[in-house]
Coordinates of C-alpha atoms in Angstrom, one line a residue:
M145 CA 66.1 60.0 93.0
S146 CA 62.8 59.7 91.1
P147 CA 59.9 62.0 91.8
P148 CA 57.5 60.1 94.2
V149 CA 54.2 59.7 92.4
A150 CA 51.0 60.0 94.5
P151 CA 49.0 56.8 94.8
P152 CA 45.3 56.8 93.9
G153 CA 43.3 58.7 96.5
W154 CA 46.3 60.8 97.8
S155 CA 45.1 64.1 99.2
R156 CA 46.6 67.1 97.6
W157 CA 46.3 68.9 101.0
L158 CA 49.2 66.9 102.3
V159 CA 51.6 68.7 99.9
P160 CA 51.4 72.2 101.4
P161 CA 52.5 70.9 104.8
A162 CA 55.5 69.2 103.2
A163 CA 56.4 72.5 101.6
L164 CA 55.8 74.4 104.8
S165 CA 58.3 72.1 106.7
V166 CA 61.0 73.3 104.4
H167 CA 60.0 77.0 104.2
L168 CA 59.5 77.4 107.9
S169 CA 63.0 76.0 108.4
I170 CA 64.9 78.1 105.8
G171 CA 62.8 81.1 106.9
Q172 CA 65.2 81.2 109.9
A173 CA 67.4 83.4 107.7
Y174 CA 65.2 86.4 108.6
A175 CA 66.2 85.8 112.3
W176 CA 69.9 86.1 111.7
S177 CA 69.9 89.4 113.5
V178 CA 69.5 87.5 116.8
F179 CA 73.1 86.2 116.4
K180 CA 74.6 89.5 115.4
P181 CA 75.2 91.0 118.9
P182 CA 76.7 87.9 120.5
L183 CA 79.0 87.3 117.5
E184 CA 80.1 90.9 117.6
S185 CA 80.9 90.6 121.3
A186 CA 82.5 87.2 121.2
L187 CA 84.6 87.6 118.1
G188 CA 85.2 91.3 118.1
L189 CA 83.2 92.0 114.9
S190 CA 81.7 95.2 113.5
G191 CA 78.1 95.5 112.5
T192 CA 79.0 95.3 108.9
Q193 CA 81.1 92.1 109.4
S194 CA 78.4 90.4 111.5
A195 CA 75.9 90.9 108.6
L196 CA 78.1 89.1 106.0
P197 CA 76.6 85.6 106.6
F198 CA 73.1 86.9 106.0
Q199 CA 74.0 89.0 103.0
L200 CA 76.0 86.1 101.3
G201 CA 73.1 83.8 102.1
I202 CA 70.6 86.0 100.2
V203 CA 73.0 86.4 97.3
M204 CA 73.5 82.6 97.1
L205 CA 69.7 82.1 97.4
G206 CA 69.2 84.0 94.2
L207 CA 72.1 82.5 92.4
S208 CA 71.4 78.9 93.4
A209 CA 67.7 79.2 92.5
A210 CA 68.7 80.6 89.1
F211 CA 71.4 78.1 88.2
G212 CA 69.7 75.1 89.9
G213 CA 66.1 75.8 88.8
T214 CA 66.2 73.6 85.7
L215 CA 67.8 70.8 87.7
V216 CA 65.2 71.1 90.4
E217 CA 62.5 70.9 87.7
R218 CA 64.0 67.8 86.2
K219 CA 64.9 65.9 89.4
G220 CA 61.7 66.7 91.2
P221 CA 60.7 68.1 94.7
R222 CA 62.0 65.2 96.8
W223 CA 65.5 65.6 95.4
A224 CA 65.4 69.3 95.8
M225 CA 64.2 69.2 99.4
T226 CA 66.9 66.6 100.2
V227 CA 69.6 68.9 98.7
A228 CA 68.1 71.8 100.7
L229 CA 68.2 69.8 103.9
V230 CA 71.8 68.7 103.5
C231 CA 73.1 72.2 102.6
F232 CA 71.1 74.2 105.1
S233 CA 71.8 71.9 108.0
S234 CA 75.5 71.5 107.0
G235 CA 75.7 75.3 106.9
F236 CA 74.8 75.4 110.6
L237 CA 77.1 72.6 111.5
L238 CA 80.0 74.3 109.7
S239 CA 79.1 77.5 111.5
A240 CA 79.1 75.7 114.9
L241 CA 82.6 74.5 114.1
G242 CA 83.6 78.0 113.1
A243 CA 82.2 79.5 116.3
S244 CA 83.9 76.8 118.4
L245 CA 87.3 77.5 116.8
E246 CA 86.6 81.3 116.7
Q247 CA 87.2 81.3 112.9
Y248 CA 84.6 83.7 111.6
W249 CA 85.4 82.9 107.9
L250 CA 84.0 79.4 108.5
I251 CA 80.7 80.9 109.8
V252 CA 80.5 83.1 106.7
F253 CA 81.3 80.1 104.4
G254 CA 79.0 77.7 106.3
Y255 CA 75.9 79.8 106.9
G256 CA 76.3 82.2 103.9
F257 CA 77.7 80.0 101.1
V258 CA 76.7 76.4 101.9
G259 CA 73.5 77.3 103.8
G260 CA 72.6 79.9 101.1
I261 CA 72.6 77.2 98.5
G262 CA 70.1 75.3 100.7
L263 CA 68.0 78.5 100.9
G264 CA 67.8 78.9 97.1
I265 CA 67.1 75.2 96.3
G266 CA 64.7 74.9 99.2
Y267 CA 62.8 78.0 98.3
I268 CA 61.9 76.9 94.8
S269 CA 61.7 73.1 95.6
P270 CA 57.9 72.9 96.1
V271 CA 56.7 75.7 93.7
S272 CA 56.2 73.7 90.5
T273 CA 54.7 70.8 92.4
L274 CA 52.2 73.0 94.2
I275 CA 51.0 74.7 91.0
K276 CA 50.4 71.3 89.4
W277 CA 48.5 70.0 92.4
F278 CA 46.4 73.2 92.6
P279 CA 45.8 74.4 89.0
D280 CA 42.5 76.0 90.2
R281 CA 44.1 78.0 93.0
P282 CA 47.8 78.4 92.2
G283 CA 48.1 81.7 94.1
M284 CA 46.7 80.2 97.3
A285 CA 48.9 77.1 97.0
T286 CA 52.2 78.9 96.6
G287 CA 51.1 81.4 99.2
I288 CA 50.7 78.7 101.8
A289 CA 54.3 77.5 101.3
I290 CA 56.0 80.8 100.8
M291 CA 54.1 82.1 103.9
G292 CA 56.4 79.8 105.8
F293 CA 59.5 81.6 104.7
G294 CA 58.1 84.9 105.9
G295 CA 57.0 83.3 109.2
G296 CA 60.1 81.2 109.9
A297 CA 61.6 84.1 111.9
L298 CA 58.6 84.2 114.3
I299 CA 59.6 80.8 115.5
A300 CA 63.4 81.1 115.1
S301 CA 63.8 84.5 116.8
P302 CA 62.5 83.6 120.3
W303 CA 63.9 80.1 120.0
S304 CA 67.4 81.3 119.1
A305 CA 67.3 84.0 121.8
Q306 CA 66.3 81.5 124.4
M307 CA 69.2 79.1 123.4
L308 CA 71.7 81.9 123.6
E309 CA 70.4 82.9 127.0
S310 CA 70.7 79.3 128.2
F311 CA 74.0 78.3 126.5
G312 CA 75.6 81.7 126.9
G313 CA 76.6 84.4 124.4
D314 CA 80.3 83.4 124.2
S315 CA 81.8 81.4 121.3
S316 CA 81.0 78.0 122.8
G317 CA 77.4 79.0 123.5
I318 CA 77.0 80.3 120.0
A319 CA 78.5 77.1 118.6
L320 CA 76.1 74.9 120.6
A321 CA 73.1 77.0 119.4
F322 CA 74.2 76.6 115.8
L323 CA 74.6 72.8 116.4
V324 CA 71.1 72.5 117.8
H325 CA 69.7 74.5 114.9
G326 CA 71.4 72.3 112.3
L327 CA 70.2 69.0 113.8
S328 CA 66.7 70.2 114.6
Y329 CA 66.1 71.7 111.1
A330 CA 67.4 68.5 109.5
V331 CA 64.7 66.5 111.3
F332 CA 62.0 69.0 110.6
M333 CA 62.9 69.3 106.9
L334 CA 63.0 65.5 106.6
L335 CA 59.2 65.4 107.2
G336 CA 58.8 67.4 103.9
V337 CA 61.2 65.1 102.1
L338 CA 59.2 62.0 103.1
L339 CA 55.7 63.5 102.6
V340 CA 56.0 65.3 99.2
R341 CA 54.4 63.7 96.2
V342 CA 53.9 64.7 92.5
P343 CA 50.5 64.2 90.8
R344 CA 50.1 61.2 88.6
H345 CA 49.8 63.3 85.5
A346 CA 53.0 65.3 86.2
P347 CA 55.6 65.2 83.4
G348 CA 58.3 62.7 84.1
A349 CA 56.3 60.7 86.7
R350 CA 57.1 57.0 86.0
G351 CA 54.3 54.6 85.4
T352 CA 51.7 57.2 84.7
A353 CA 49.9 58.4 81.6
R354 CA 51.3 61.6 80.2
Q355 CA 48.7 64.3 79.8
A356 CA 49.2 67.4 77.8
S357 CA 49.1 70.6 79.8
T358 CA 46.6 73.2 78.8
G359 CA 47.4 76.7 77.8
P360 CA 50.8 78.1 76.6
Q361 CA 53.9 76.2 77.7
V362 CA 57.3 77.8 77.6
S363 CA 60.7 76.3 78.5
A364 CA 63.0 78.1 80.9
N365 CA 65.6 78.9 78.3
Q366 CA 62.9 80.4 76.0
A367 CA 61.3 82.3 78.9
I368 CA 64.4 84.4 79.6
R369 CA 64.3 85.5 75.9
T370 CA 60.8 87.0 76.3
P371 CA 60.1 90.6 77.3
Q372 CA 57.5 89.3 79.8
F373 CA 60.2 87.6 81.9
W374 CA 62.2 90.8 82.2
L375 CA 59.2 93.0 82.9
L376 CA 58.3 90.7 85.7
W377 CA 61.9 90.8 86.9
I378 CA 61.6 94.6 87.2
V379 CA 58.3 94.3 88.9
L380 CA 59.6 91.9 91.5
C381 CA 62.9 93.8 92.0
M382 CA 61.0 97.1 92.6
N383 CA 58.5 95.6 95.0
V384 CA 61.1 93.8 97.0
T385 CA 63.4 96.9 97.2
A386 CA 60.5 98.9 98.6
G387 CA 59.6 96.4 101.2
I388 CA 63.1 95.4 102.3
G389 CA 64.0 99.1 102.6
I390 CA 61.7 99.3 105.7
L391 CA 62.2 95.7 106.9
E392 CA 66.0 95.9 107.2
K393 CA 65.9 99.2 109.3
A394 CA 62.6 98.9 110.9
A395 CA 63.5 99.4 114.6
P396 CA 65.9 102.4 114.2
M397 CA 63.5 103.9 111.6
I398 CA 60.5 104.1 113.9
T399 CA 62.7 105.3 116.8
D400 CA 64.1 108.1 114.6
F401 CA 60.7 109.1 113.3
F402 CA 59.4 109.9 116.8
A403 CA 62.6 110.8 118.6
D404 CA 61.8 114.5 118.5
T405 CA 58.2 114.1 119.6
S406 CA 56.6 114.1 123.1
T407 CA 56.1 110.3 122.8
P408 CA 59.3 108.7 121.7
V409 CA 59.4 105.0 120.9
S410 CA 61.1 102.7 123.4
V411 CA 63.4 99.8 122.5
T412 CA 60.7 97.3 123.5
A413 CA 58.1 99.0 121.4
A414 CA 60.5 99.1 118.4
A415 CA 61.1 95.4 118.8
G416 CA 57.3 94.9 118.9
F417 CA 57.0 96.9 115.7
V418 CA 59.5 94.5 114.0
A419 CA 57.4 91.5 115.1
L420 CA 54.3 93.1 113.7
L421 CA 56.1 93.6 110.4
S422 CA 57.0 89.9 110.3
A423 CA 53.4 89.0 110.9
A424 CA 52.3 91.3 108.1
N425 CA 54.9 89.8 105.8
M426 CA 53.6 86.3 106.6
A427 CA 49.9 87.2 106.4
G428 CA 50.4 89.0 103.1
R429 CA 51.9 85.9 101.5
I430 CA 48.8 83.9 101.9
G431 CA 46.2 86.7 102.0
W432 CA 47.2 88.7 98.9
S433 CA 48.2 85.6 96.9
S434 CA 44.8 84.0 97.5
T435 CA 43.2 87.3 96.5
S436 CA 45.1 87.1 93.2
D437 CA 43.2 84.0 92.3
L438 CA 40.0 86.0 92.4
I439 CA 41.0 89.3 90.8
G440 CA 44.0 88.3 88.6
R441 CA 47.7 88.6 88.9
K442 CA 48.1 91.9 87.0
N443 CA 45.4 93.6 89.2
I444 CA 47.0 92.4 92.4
Y445 CA 50.4 93.8 91.4
R446 CA 48.6 97.1 90.6
V447 CA 47.6 97.1 94.2
Y448 CA 51.1 96.2 95.5
L449 CA 52.8 98.9 93.5
G450 CA 50.2 101.6 93.3
V451 CA 48.9 101.5 96.8
G452 CA 52.5 100.8 98.1
A453 CA 53.6 104.1 96.6
L454 CA 50.7 105.8 98.3
M455 CA 51.7 104.3 101.6
Y456 CA 55.2 105.6 101.2
A457 CA 53.9 109.0 100.4
L458 CA 51.7 109.1 103.5
I459 CA 54.6 108.1 105.7
A460 CA 56.8 110.8 104.1
L461 CA 54.2 113.5 104.5
F462 CA 52.4 112.6 107.8
G463 CA 54.3 109.7 109.4
D464 CA 56.0 111.6 112.1
S465 CA 52.8 113.2 113.3
S466 CA 50.8 109.9 113.9
K467 CA 52.2 106.6 115.2
P468 CA 49.1 104.7 114.1
L469 CA 49.4 106.0 110.6
F470 CA 53.1 105.2 110.4
V471 CA 52.6 101.7 111.7
L472 CA 49.5 101.0 109.5
C473 CA 51.3 102.2 106.3
A474 CA 54.4 100.1 107.2
L475 CA 52.3 97.0 107.8
V476 CA 50.6 97.4 104.5
I477 CA 53.9 97.8 102.6
L478 CA 55.3 94.7 104.3
S479 CA 52.2 92.7 103.5
F480 CA 52.7 93.7 99.8
Y481 CA 56.3 92.7 100.1
G482 CA 55.3 89.2 101.2
G483 CA 52.4 89.0 98.8
G484 CA 54.7 89.9 95.9
F485 CA 56.9 86.9 96.6
A486 CA 53.9 84.5 97.0
T487 CA 52.1 85.7 93.9
V488 CA 54.9 85.8 91.4
P489 CA 55.0 81.9 90.8
A490 CA 51.3 82.0 89.8
Y491 CA 51.9 85.0 87.6
L492 CA 54.7 83.0 85.9
K493 CA 52.3 80.1 85.5
D494 CA 49.7 82.3 83.8
L495 CA 52.3 83.6 81.4
F496 CA 54.6 80.6 80.8
G497 CA 52.5 77.5 81.8
T498 CA 53.4 74.8 84.3
Y499 CA 56.2 73.4 82.1
Q500 CA 59.5 74.3 83.9
V501 CA 57.8 77.0 85.9
G502 CA 60.0 76.2 88.9
A503 CA 63.1 76.8 86.8
I504 CA 61.7 80.0 85.5
H505 CA 60.9 81.1 89.0
G506 CA 64.4 80.3 90.1
R507 CA 65.9 82.6 87.5
L508 CA 63.5 85.3 88.3
L509 CA 64.7 85.3 91.9
T510 CA 68.0 87.0 90.9
A511 CA 65.8 90.1 91.2
W512 CA 65.7 89.4 94.9
S513 CA 69.5 89.2 95.1
L514 CA 69.8 92.7 93.6
A515 CA 66.9 94.1 95.7
G516 CA 68.4 92.6 98.9
V517 CA 71.4 94.9 98.3
L518 CA 69.6 97.8 96.7
G519 CA 66.9 98.4 99.3
P520 CA 69.1 98.6 102.5
L521 CA 71.8 100.5 100.5
I522 CA 69.3 103.3 99.5
V523 CA 67.9 103.7 103.0
N524 CA 71.1 103.4 105.0
W525 CA 73.4 105.4 102.7
I526 CA 71.0 108.3 102.5
A527 CA 70.2 108.3 106.2
D528 CA 74.0 108.4 106.9
R529 CA 74.5 111.3 104.5
Q530 CA 71.6 113.2 106.0
E531 CA 72.9 112.7 109.5
E532 CA 76.3 114.0 108.5
A533 CA 74.5 117.1 107.2
G534 CA 73.1 117.7 110.6
R535 CA 69.6 116.4 110.0
H536 CA 67.7 114.1 112.4
G537 CA 64.4 112.4 113.0
A538 CA 62.0 111.8 110.1
S539 CA 64.1 114.0 107.8
L540 CA 66.7 111.2 107.6
Y541 CA 64.4 109.2 105.4
G542 CA 62.5 111.7 103.3
L543 CA 64.7 111.4 100.2
S544 CA 64.9 107.6 100.4
F545 CA 61.1 107.4 100.5
V546 CA 60.8 109.6 97.4
I547 CA 63.2 107.2 95.7
M548 CA 61.1 104.2 96.8
I549 CA 58.0 105.9 95.4
G550 CA 59.8 106.3 92.1
L551 CA 60.9 102.7 92.0
L552 CA 57.4 101.5 92.7
A553 CA 56.2 103.7 89.8
V554 CA 58.7 102.0 87.5
G555 CA 57.4 98.6 88.7
F556 CA 53.8 99.7 88.1
V557 CA 54.6 100.7 84.5
A558 CA 56.5 97.4 83.9
N559 CA 53.5 95.5 85.1
E560 CA 51.2 97.4 82.8
L561 CA 53.4 96.4 79.8
V562 CA 53.0 92.7 80.5
R563 CA 51.2 90.9 77.7
P564 CA 50.6 87.3 76.8
V565 CA 53.7 85.5 75.5
D566 CA 54.1 85.4 71.8
P567 CA 53.3 81.9 70.4
R568 CA 56.7 81.6 68.8
Y569 CA 58.2 81.0 72.3
H570 CA 55.7 78.2 73.1
V571 CA 56.5 74.5 73.2
P572 CA 53.6 73.2 71.0
Q573 CA 53.2 69.5 71.9
P574 CA 54.3 67.1 74.7
K575 CA 56.6 65.2 72.4
E576 CA 58.2 68.5 71.3
A577 CA 58.5 69.4 75.0
D578 CA 60.4 66.2 75.7
R579 CA 62.8 67.0 72.8
V580 CA 63.4 70.5 74.1
Q581 CA 64.0 69.3 77.6
Q582 CA 66.5 66.7 76.4
S583 CA 68.4 69.3 74.3
E584 CA 68.5 71.8 77.3
S585 CA 69.7 69.1 79.6
A586 CA 72.5 68.1 77.3

């Protein structure tokens, strides 16, 4: 499948909607918790077991993005979006079969493994193309698309809940909900497949004049040999760990913080808090990434990591005495969490150029796989240990917040150490770039 080349006069503003159709779909992953209670009831699962499809999906997201990144870069966005469509939708269809047969392993395999591959390929599918279409505003362009991944749950959560209410929470109702998801997302993602185009000067576009890219250009295989790549890996891992530590346990966390006060938080209010965090996550992806185009990528990560540590400190010290302060600090942290995801492709572009930036981004997302395990583990394990020791309320989280501040400090230092890539890693000329790409593809 050849990359579709934009005809003369094609508007570049048609490309972000194509990317959004994919990211809004795969962003359903953040709404998996809607299916946890009915699955636990219908199939007799524990909370840990019902989380397996989501956890495996995030692990496969990082792995498939890392191992498939170079292939996505070579085959182009239409191929990648098609693979994402097939895998993500098939994951739901397999899950529907598993729920119907009451075979939970099939749900884990379908949603987690097969669907997780769709998550990873779909997540990186538009990145390189958007950066090439918007060289003047790469942060804004990638922010628009990646905003969809953060906002997908805002659509999927109420939609899934309504379907389960209509179809029923037993195994057959869950199966029907999975089936509707799989078919609906296939149609929606198809819009992106049909709409996406690459610019006429893009490398590999047939029938076009090849233009040399400006600035340093580094191949994916060379990028992972640079200290800059691993410093950014640490930066992303620390920022994601800090954000997901709150996101994963948001509802019980705010309930615990104010359980011993005169104004405890109700279940409804806790659910509203989770919705607010999702909105902050989504807004941060477009807002902060666009700001990075104005103040620079290193400066915006100084904000994410430095101000993020300050927000954690304020919650730890004063969070249980003021609900507005707790909510405000958590919203800021989650906006930085989303902004970090949306800004990192542009940071990679600044350091490594547009050549194979999608493949480099895919390999960097392995940091997300680790953070997706590390953040919840820190918060949950420490809270469990503190509860066993007889503590309660805000004291359950004090130590974990101190650890998060330390991790953000590590990320801050790593960001300060980022320097321009040494010229020995550059691909000097377009012809040489072709030779390198052919050798890496062999």
